[in-house]
mmCIF file of C-alpha atoms and ligand atoms in Angstrom:
data_model
loop_
_atom_site.group_PDB
_atom_site.id
_atom_site.type_symbol
_atom_site.label_atom_id
_atom_site.label_comp_id
_atom_site.label_asym_id
_atom_site.label_seq_id
_atom_site.Cartn_x
_atom_site.Cartn_y
_atom_site.Cartn_z
ATOM 1 C CA UNK Z 1 -36.394 -121.810 193.134
ATOM 2 C CA UNK Z 2 -37.780 -125.257 193.895
ATOM 3 C CA UNK Z 3 -35.925 -128.290 192.527
ATOM 4 C CA UNK Z 4 -37.917 -131.485 192.031
ATOM 5 C CA UNK Z 5 -37.924 -134.738 190.107
ATOM 6 C CA UNK Z 6 -41.081 -135.224 188.060
ATOM 7 C CA UNK Z 7 -42.634 -138.503 189.207
ATOM 8 C CA UNK Z 8 -44.265 -138.969 185.803
ATOM 9 C CA UNK Z 9 -41.322 -138.741 183.366
ATOM 10 C CA UNK Z 10 -38.373 -138.694 185.796
ATOM 11 C CA UNK Z 11 -36.966 -135.345 184.597
ATOM 12 C CA UNK Z 12 -35.224 -133.024 187.056
ATOM 13 C CA UNK Z 13 -36.758 -129.542 187.064
ATOM 14 C CA UNK Z 14 -36.355 -126.200 188.768
ATOM 15 C CA UNK Z 15 -39.291 -123.789 188.933
ATOM 16 C CA UNK Z 16 -39.788 -120.436 190.594
ATOM 17 C CA UNK Z 17 -43.367 -121.117 191.603
ATOM 18 C CA UNK Z 18 -46.060 -123.681 191.039
ATOM 19 C CA UNK Z 19 -48.948 -122.220 189.086
ATOM 20 C CA UNK Z 20 -52.407 -123.829 189.063
ATOM 21 C CA UNK Z 21 -52.811 -124.725 185.442
ATOM 22 C CA UNK Z 22 -49.663 -124.559 183.271
ATOM 23 C CA UNK Z 23 -47.356 -127.555 183.183
ATOM 24 C CA UNK Z 24 -44.220 -127.355 185.322
ATOM 25 C CA UNK Z 25 -42.432 -130.170 183.496
ATOM 26 C CA UNK Z 26 -41.688 -130.840 179.849
ATOM 27 C CA UNK Z 27 -43.946 -133.921 179.941
ATOM 28 C CA UNK Z 28 -47.000 -131.719 180.598
ATOM 29 C CA UNK Z 29 -47.413 -132.552 184.273
ATOM 30 C CA UNK Z 30 -48.577 -130.081 186.892
ATOM 31 C CA UNK Z 31 -48.980 -130.305 190.667
ATOM 32 C CA UNK Z 32 -52.255 -132.211 190.690
ATOM 33 C CA UNK Z 33 -51.229 -134.768 188.048
ATOM 34 C CA UNK Z 34 -48.001 -135.561 189.887
ATOM 35 C CA UNK Z 35 -50.068 -135.887 193.067
ATOM 36 C CA UNK Z 36 -52.470 -138.273 191.295
ATOM 37 C CA UNK Z 37 -49.625 -140.477 190.037
ATOM 38 C CA UNK Z 38 -48.093 -140.440 193.534
ATOM 39 C CA UNK Z 39 -51.410 -141.701 194.930
ATOM 40 C CA UNK Z 40 -51.647 -144.381 192.223
ATOM 41 C CA UNK Z 41 -48.117 -145.583 193.034
ATOM 42 C CA UNK Z 42 -48.818 -145.639 196.777
ATOM 43 C CA UNK Z 43 -51.982 -147.702 196.249
ATOM 44 C CA UNK Z 44 -50.336 -150.228 193.929
ATOM 45 C CA UNK Z 45 -46.861 -150.560 195.435
ATOM 46 C CA UNK Z 46 -46.894 -148.849 198.836
ATOM 47 C CA UNK Z 47 -44.051 -146.714 197.437
ATOM 48 C CA UNK Z 48 -43.899 -143.433 195.531
ATOM 49 C CA UNK Z 49 -42.233 -144.549 192.282
ATOM 50 C CA UNK Z 50 -41.648 -142.588 189.077
ATOM 51 C CA UNK Z 51 -44.328 -143.632 186.594
ATOM 52 C CA UNK Z 52 -41.775 -144.164 183.812
ATOM 53 C CA UNK Z 53 -40.024 -146.644 186.134
ATOM 54 C CA UNK Z 54 -43.147 -148.555 187.191
ATOM 55 C CA UNK Z 55 -42.857 -152.290 186.532
ATOM 56 C CA UNK Z 56 -44.727 -153.518 183.471
ATOM 57 C CA UNK Z 57 -47.754 -155.308 184.930
ATOM 58 C CA UNK Z 58 -50.276 -156.161 182.245
ATOM 59 C CA UNK Z 59 -52.322 -158.056 184.852
ATOM 60 C CA UNK Z 60 -53.438 -154.702 186.228
ATOM 61 C CA UNK Z 61 -56.391 -153.170 184.412
ATOM 62 C CA UNK Z 62 -56.965 -149.438 184.438
ATOM 63 C CA UNK Z 63 -59.451 -147.014 182.905
ATOM 64 C CA UNK Z 64 -58.726 -143.345 182.220
ATOM 65 C CA UNK Z 65 -61.343 -140.649 181.650
ATOM 66 C CA UNK Z 66 -59.808 -137.938 179.431
ATOM 67 C CA UNK Z 67 -56.306 -138.484 180.835
ATOM 68 C CA UNK Z 68 -53.628 -136.235 179.333
ATOM 69 C CA UNK Z 69 -51.436 -137.960 176.733
ATOM 70 C CA UNK Z 70 -48.221 -137.248 178.701
ATOM 71 C CA UNK Z 71 -49.005 -139.799 181.395
ATOM 72 C CA UNK Z 72 -51.709 -141.844 179.592
ATOM 73 C CA UNK Z 73 -49.069 -143.074 177.131
ATOM 74 C CA UNK Z 74 -46.879 -144.397 179.967
ATOM 75 C CA UNK Z 75 -49.856 -145.964 181.764
ATOM 76 C CA UNK Z 76 -50.764 -147.815 178.530
ATOM 77 C CA UNK Z 77 -47.199 -149.134 178.315
ATOM 78 C CA UNK Z 78 -47.161 -150.349 181.930
ATOM 79 C CA UNK Z 79 -50.670 -151.693 182.438
ATOM 80 C CA UNK Z 80 -53.697 -153.054 180.595
ATOM 81 C CA UNK Z 81 -54.938 -149.472 180.551
ATOM 82 C CA UNK Z 82 -57.394 -147.705 178.232
ATOM 83 C CA UNK Z 83 -57.804 -143.954 178.047
ATOM 84 C CA UNK Z 84 -61.314 -142.869 177.038
ATOM 85 C CA UNK Z 85 -63.196 -139.664 176.233
ATOM 86 C CA UNK Z 86 -66.665 -138.298 176.673
ATOM 87 C CA UNK Z 87 -66.773 -136.641 173.256
ATOM 88 C CA UNK Z 88 -64.527 -138.714 170.972
ATOM 89 C CA UNK Z 89 -63.287 -142.253 170.399
ATOM 90 C CA UNK Z 90 -62.693 -144.358 172.374
ATOM 91 C CA UNK Z 91 -65.896 -142.997 173.885
ATOM 92 C CA UNK Z 92 -66.959 -143.706 177.446
ATOM 93 C CA UNK Z 93 -69.723 -142.077 179.477
ATOM 94 C CA UNK Z 94 -69.136 -142.925 183.140
ATOM 95 C CA UNK Z 95 -72.721 -141.923 183.997
ATOM 96 C CA UNK Z 96 -74.127 -144.713 181.749
ATOM 97 C CA UNK Z 97 -74.356 -148.347 182.906
ATOM 98 C CA UNK Z 98 -71.738 -150.772 181.490
ATOM 99 C CA UNK Z 99 -72.915 -154.138 182.884
ATOM 100 C CA UNK Z 100 -70.418 -156.192 180.826
ATOM 101 C CA UNK Z 101 -67.484 -154.309 182.381
ATOM 102 C CA UNK Z 102 -68.692 -154.552 185.983
ATOM 103 C CA UNK Z 103 -65.986 -155.566 188.443
ATOM 104 C CA UNK Z 104 -63.210 -155.537 185.857
ATOM 105 C CA UNK Z 105 -60.916 -152.607 186.734
ATOM 106 C CA UNK Z 106 -58.182 -152.318 189.335
ATOM 107 C CA UNK Z 107 -58.172 -148.541 189.049
ATOM 108 C CA UNK Z 108 -60.079 -145.698 187.398
ATOM 109 C CA UNK Z 109 -58.627 -142.201 187.038
ATOM 110 C CA UNK Z 110 -60.820 -139.095 186.963
ATOM 111 C CA UNK Z 111 -58.533 -136.083 186.660
ATOM 112 C CA UNK Z 112 -60.689 -132.946 186.721
ATOM 113 C CA UNK Z 113 -63.699 -134.837 185.392
ATOM 114 C CA UNK Z 114 -66.294 -134.892 188.187
ATOM 115 C CA UNK Z 115 -67.070 -131.179 188.008
ATOM 116 C CA UNK Z 116 -68.151 -131.651 184.366
ATOM 117 C CA UNK Z 117 -70.385 -134.723 184.633
ATOM 118 C CA UNK Z 118 -74.084 -133.922 184.114
ATOM 119 C CA UNK Z 119 -76.176 -134.223 187.290
ATOM 120 C CA UNK Z 120 -76.880 -136.272 189.272
ATOM 121 C CA UNK Z 121 -73.159 -136.904 189.882
ATOM 122 C CA UNK Z 122 -74.132 -139.900 192.039
ATOM 123 C CA UNK Z 123 -74.745 -141.923 188.840
ATOM 124 C CA UNK Z 124 -71.104 -141.526 187.803
ATOM 125 C CA UNK Z 125 -69.761 -142.385 191.263
ATOM 126 C CA UNK Z 126 -71.972 -145.473 191.574
ATOM 127 C CA UNK Z 127 -71.010 -146.658 188.098
ATOM 128 C CA UNK Z 128 -67.301 -146.164 188.877
ATOM 129 C CA UNK Z 129 -67.756 -148.286 191.993
ATOM 130 C CA UNK Z 130 -69.512 -151.008 189.980
ATOM 131 C CA UNK Z 131 -66.762 -151.043 187.323
ATOM 132 C CA UNK Z 132 -64.030 -151.601 189.917
ATOM 133 C CA UNK Z 133 -62.875 -154.972 191.222
ATOM 134 C CA UNK Z 134 -63.577 -155.589 194.938
ATOM 135 C CA UNK Z 135 -60.051 -154.320 195.746
ATOM 136 C CA UNK Z 136 -60.185 -151.562 193.122
ATOM 137 C CA UNK Z 137 -59.807 -147.854 193.684
ATOM 138 C CA UNK Z 138 -60.680 -144.533 192.139
ATOM 139 C CA UNK Z 139 -58.042 -141.798 191.723
ATOM 140 C CA UNK Z 140 -59.569 -138.319 191.546
ATOM 141 C CA UNK Z 141 -58.492 -134.730 191.229
ATOM 142 C CA UNK Z 142 -61.268 -132.178 191.567
ATOM 143 C CA UNK Z 143 -61.651 -128.588 192.677
ATOM 144 C CA UNK Z 144 -63.018 -128.362 196.219
ATOM 145 C CA UNK Z 145 -64.153 -125.005 197.540
ATOM 146 C CA UNK Z 146 -62.198 -123.715 200.552
ATOM 147 C CA UNK Z 147 -65.522 -123.022 202.307
ATOM 148 C CA UNK Z 148 -66.431 -126.725 201.949
ATOM 149 C CA UNK Z 149 -69.701 -125.756 200.247
ATOM 150 C CA UNK Z 150 -71.190 -128.073 197.638
ATOM 151 C CA UNK Z 151 -72.878 -126.077 194.872
ATOM 152 C CA UNK Z 152 -74.794 -127.793 192.089
ATOM 153 C CA UNK Z 153 -75.122 -125.170 189.310
ATOM 154 C CA UNK Z 154 -77.895 -126.858 187.295
ATOM 155 C CA UNK Z 155 -79.793 -129.190 189.638
ATOM 156 C CA UNK Z 156 -82.751 -129.522 187.263
ATOM 157 C CA UNK Z 157 -80.733 -130.317 184.166
ATOM 158 C CA UNK Z 158 -82.514 -132.828 181.968
ATOM 159 C CA UNK Z 159 -82.616 -132.360 178.200
ATOM 160 C CA UNK Z 160 -80.182 -129.587 177.455
ATOM 161 C CA UNK Z 161 -78.001 -127.977 174.860
ATOM 162 C CA UNK Z 162 -75.362 -125.272 174.924
ATOM 163 C CA UNK Z 163 -75.969 -122.845 172.074
ATOM 164 C CA UNK Z 164 -74.039 -119.895 170.677
ATOM 165 C CA UNK Z 165 -76.030 -116.677 171.069
ATOM 166 C CA UNK Z 166 -74.224 -113.611 169.775
ATOM 167 C CA UNK Z 167 -70.845 -113.417 171.489
ATOM 168 C CA UNK Z 168 -71.560 -115.874 174.257
ATOM 169 C CA UNK Z 169 -72.897 -119.334 174.928
ATOM 170 C CA UNK Z 170 -76.129 -120.034 176.760
ATOM 171 C CA UNK Z 171 -77.566 -123.204 178.186
ATOM 172 C CA UNK Z 172 -81.100 -124.164 177.224
ATOM 173 C CA UNK Z 173 -82.639 -126.839 179.431
ATOM 174 C CA UNK Z 174 -86.027 -128.539 179.308
ATOM 175 C CA UNK Z 175 -86.705 -129.611 182.878
ATOM 176 C CA UNK Z 176 -88.400 -132.918 183.639
ATOM 177 C CA UNK Z 177 -91.724 -131.135 184.129
ATOM 178 C CA UNK Z 178 -91.432 -129.779 180.565
ATOM 179 C CA UNK Z 179 -90.705 -126.174 181.540
ATOM 180 C CA UNK Z 180 -87.764 -124.346 179.921
ATOM 181 C CA UNK Z 181 -84.787 -122.800 181.637
ATOM 182 C CA UNK Z 182 -82.201 -120.539 179.949
ATOM 183 C CA UNK Z 183 -78.939 -119.765 181.725
ATOM 184 C CA UNK Z 184 -76.078 -117.522 180.697
ATOM 185 C CA UNK Z 185 -73.981 -117.724 183.893
ATOM 186 C CA UNK Z 186 -71.806 -120.492 182.483
ATOM 187 C CA UNK Z 187 -68.245 -121.301 183.538
ATOM 188 C CA UNK Z 188 -66.105 -123.226 181.065
ATOM 189 C CA UNK Z 189 -62.767 -124.830 181.889
ATOM 190 C CA UNK Z 190 -59.887 -125.154 179.439
ATOM 191 C CA UNK Z 191 -59.741 -128.117 177.104
ATOM 192 C CA UNK Z 192 -61.983 -129.525 174.431
ATOM 193 C CA UNK Z 193 -65.397 -131.111 174.674
ATOM 194 C CA UNK Z 194 -67.730 -131.041 177.627
ATOM 195 C CA UNK Z 195 -65.929 -128.552 179.839
ATOM 196 C CA UNK Z 196 -68.947 -126.726 181.284
ATOM 197 C CA UNK Z 197 -68.620 -126.561 185.059
ATOM 198 C CA UNK Z 198 -71.667 -128.344 186.489
ATOM 199 C CA UNK Z 199 -70.819 -128.049 190.169
ATOM 200 C CA UNK Z 200 -68.358 -127.035 192.825
ATOM 201 C CA UNK Z 201 -67.535 -129.678 195.432
ATOM 202 C CA UNK Z 202 -66.831 -129.374 199.099
ATOM 203 C CA UNK Z 203 -64.614 -132.077 200.593
ATOM 204 C CA UNK Z 204 -67.240 -133.196 203.110
ATOM 205 C CA UNK Z 205 -70.017 -133.549 200.530
ATOM 206 C CA UNK Z 206 -67.693 -135.353 198.115
ATOM 207 C CA UNK Z 207 -66.596 -137.838 200.764
ATOM 208 C CA UNK Z 208 -70.223 -138.518 201.705
ATOM 209 C CA UNK Z 209 -71.182 -139.032 198.060
ATOM 210 C CA UNK Z 210 -68.296 -141.464 197.559
ATOM 211 C CA UNK Z 211 -69.263 -143.444 200.656
ATOM 212 C CA UNK Z 212 -72.909 -143.533 199.570
ATOM 213 C CA UNK Z 213 -71.775 -144.815 196.160
ATOM 214 C CA UNK Z 214 -70.128 -147.831 197.832
ATOM 215 C CA UNK Z 215 -66.560 -146.745 198.582
ATOM 216 C CA UNK Z 216 -65.352 -147.803 202.019
ATOM 217 C CA UNK Z 217 -62.385 -145.448 202.451
ATOM 218 C CA UNK Z 218 -61.642 -141.954 201.163
ATOM 219 C CA UNK Z 219 -58.151 -140.477 201.475
ATOM 220 C CA UNK Z 220 -57.458 -136.822 200.625
ATOM 221 C CA UNK Z 221 -53.822 -135.958 199.886
ATOM 222 C CA UNK Z 222 -53.147 -132.671 201.653
ATOM 223 C CA UNK Z 223 -49.432 -132.862 202.524
ATOM 224 C CA UNK Z 224 -46.835 -131.254 200.274
ATOM 225 C CA UNK Z 225 -44.327 -133.558 198.562
ATOM 226 C CA UNK Z 226 -41.690 -131.054 197.360
ATOM 227 C CA UNK Z 227 -39.265 -133.752 196.110
ATOM 228 C CA UNK Z 228 -41.730 -134.662 193.341
ATOM 229 C CA UNK Z 229 -43.058 -131.148 192.750
ATOM 230 C CA UNK Z 230 -46.282 -131.382 194.722
ATOM 231 C CA UNK Z 231 -46.853 -128.095 196.557
ATOM 232 C CA UNK Z 232 -50.437 -127.121 197.167
ATOM 233 C CA UNK Z 233 -49.991 -123.393 197.761
ATOM 234 C CA UNK Z 234 -51.378 -122.479 194.321
ATOM 235 C CA UNK Z 235 -52.990 -125.563 192.841
ATOM 236 C CA UNK Z 236 -56.570 -125.697 194.060
ATOM 237 C CA UNK Z 237 -57.498 -129.102 192.670
ATOM 238 C CA UNK Z 238 -57.763 -131.720 195.401
ATOM 239 C CA UNK Z 239 -56.214 -135.170 194.768
ATOM 240 C CA UNK Z 240 -57.807 -138.136 196.531
ATOM 241 C CA UNK Z 241 -58.244 -141.888 196.485
ATOM 242 C CA UNK Z 242 -61.524 -143.712 197.073
ATOM 243 C CA UNK Z 243 -61.131 -147.418 197.873
ATOM 244 C CA UNK Z 244 -63.603 -150.264 197.894
ATOM 245 C CA UNK Z 245 -61.313 -152.627 199.841
ATOM 246 C CA UNK Z 246 -57.557 -152.089 200.254
ATOM 247 C CA UNK Z 247 -55.799 -152.988 196.986
ATOM 248 C CA UNK Z 248 -54.195 -156.460 196.871
ATOM 249 C CA UNK Z 249 -52.222 -157.568 193.830
ATOM 250 C CA UNK Z 250 -53.623 -160.826 192.442
ATOM 251 C CA UNK Z 251 -51.437 -163.876 191.645
ATOM 252 C CA UNK Z 252 -50.870 -162.877 188.020
ATOM 253 C CA UNK Z 253 -49.755 -159.394 189.079
ATOM 254 C CA UNK Z 254 -47.513 -160.832 191.777
ATOM 255 C CA UNK Z 255 -45.887 -163.210 189.325
ATOM 256 C CA UNK Z 256 -45.283 -160.389 186.803
ATOM 257 C CA UNK Z 257 -43.844 -158.247 189.575
ATOM 258 C CA UNK Z 258 -41.502 -161.071 190.595
ATOM 259 C CA UNK Z 259 -40.356 -161.432 186.967
ATOM 260 C CA UNK Z 260 -39.726 -157.692 186.678
ATOM 261 C CA UNK Z 261 -37.884 -157.793 189.962
ATOM 262 C CA UNK Z 262 -35.820 -160.737 188.744
ATOM 263 C CA UNK Z 263 -34.782 -158.811 185.611
ATOM 264 C CA UNK Z 264 -33.824 -155.759 187.676
ATOM 265 C CA UNK Z 265 -31.924 -158.009 190.050
ATOM 266 C CA UNK Z 266 -30.034 -159.654 187.189
ATOM 267 C CA UNK Z 267 -29.049 -156.237 185.828
ATOM 268 C CA UNK Z 268 -27.853 -155.175 189.266
ATOM 269 C CA UNK Z 269 -25.891 -158.421 189.596
ATOM 270 C CA UNK Z 270 -24.056 -157.803 186.331
ATOM 271 C CA UNK Z 271 -23.293 -154.250 187.429
ATOM 272 C CA UNK Z 272 -22.011 -155.634 190.687
ATOM 273 C CA UNK Z 273 -19.595 -157.981 188.917
ATOM 274 C CA UNK Z 274 -18.022 -154.958 187.326
ATOM 275 C CA UNK Z 275 -17.781 -153.069 190.584
ATOM 276 C CA UNK Z 276 -14.478 -152.978 192.466
ATOM 277 C CA UNK Z 277 -15.316 -153.975 195.986
ATOM 278 C CA UNK Z 278 -18.008 -155.994 197.665
ATOM 279 C CA UNK Z 279 -18.985 -152.969 199.706
ATOM 280 C CA UNK Z 280 -19.567 -150.945 196.525
ATOM 281 C CA UNK Z 281 -21.675 -153.769 195.124
ATOM 282 C CA UNK Z 282 -23.876 -153.890 198.175
ATOM 283 C CA UNK Z 283 -24.253 -150.119 198.181
ATOM 284 C CA UNK Z 284 -25.386 -150.225 194.549
ATOM 285 C CA UNK Z 285 -27.883 -152.927 195.339
ATOM 286 C CA UNK Z 286 -29.081 -150.970 198.325
ATOM 287 C CA UNK Z 287 -29.621 -147.943 196.130
ATOM 288 C CA UNK Z 288 -31.878 -149.729 193.700
ATOM 289 C CA UNK Z 289 -35.474 -148.800 194.358
ATOM 290 C CA UNK Z 290 -36.419 -152.026 192.697
ATOM 291 C CA UNK Z 291 -34.529 -154.150 195.108
ATOM 292 C CA UNK Z 292 -35.968 -152.202 198.007
ATOM 293 C CA UNK Z 293 -39.460 -152.790 196.687
ATOM 294 C CA UNK Z 294 -38.679 -156.464 196.065
ATOM 295 C CA UNK Z 295 -37.476 -156.922 199.639
ATOM 296 C CA UNK Z 296 -40.547 -155.156 200.928
ATOM 297 C CA UNK Z 297 -42.711 -157.592 199.020
ATOM 298 C CA UNK Z 298 -40.605 -160.507 200.190
ATOM 299 C CA UNK Z 299 -39.146 -161.566 196.834
ATOM 300 C CA UNK Z 300 -35.518 -160.523 197.302
ATOM 301 C CA UNK Z 301 -32.418 -161.718 199.127
ATOM 302 C CA UNK Z 302 -31.449 -159.900 202.294
ATOM 303 C CA UNK Z 303 -28.272 -157.887 201.772
ATOM 304 C CA UNK Z 304 -25.872 -157.261 204.547
ATOM 305 C CA UNK Z 305 -23.239 -154.529 204.443
ATOM 306 C CA UNK Z 306 -19.871 -156.149 205.274
ATOM 307 C CA UNK Z 307 -17.690 -154.627 208.002
HETATM 308 ZN ZN1 ZN W 401 -42.337 -134.758 183.746
#
């Protein structure tokens, strides 16, 4: 049995083993989604916070590509965040140019999306880079082959359709030179919409593609974080962050964070008044993650434990 606290909803869970796909928490989270939210929290706050306990910072703008409702709902509550879909409203095709939105997002999340984007995948990575602010970052989970081989399944895909033929589906493609290609070796992933697997990444090729698209730093999360239910022994999807420049919270975000911290501080103060001894009060304050974060960011008083 492994006991962990879900860093998306905050629930305490016990599981026998971590499977690849099924959720291991009532909120629908699995290993790779908890890892993605951990990475998001580390980028924004330098701390691994529970998403449900993130401060409400509407100054931070985020874009989700087919994010699951379990965590998308919380992200929308905390940030100026929009979840979008390839095949339904609100529609968003990351491979298309969106000049009016250039430079407007602090973060973009692509959870198990990149393997399904039609080739060339470079278009999607370059567009993601354009959409981000200078200090913005991209949070990704994607399957990477253990052999580090990059395999593009349909390199000559141009005008194509997936059609039902008898019991199975086939892909019909008209290549750029006008010739036709029919393929029946298709791999579909769970979920609705465009779930045809277009490629298999290797970590090296993915990092190179991200750097070529304009990202300065790529960080792959490979360490286990058992306390929040991130154990990579079964889950094969690789979580990573691609940064343009290191994230810095702008003045509006800082001011909202200070307000949130002030409210948390006020709550702690009232709790302290009810506490019996000064030592107990200080311990309570010390235990508050919020106060720790506030001190780290330089907005809190310095507590001292009395003798
Ligand atoms: Zn959960």
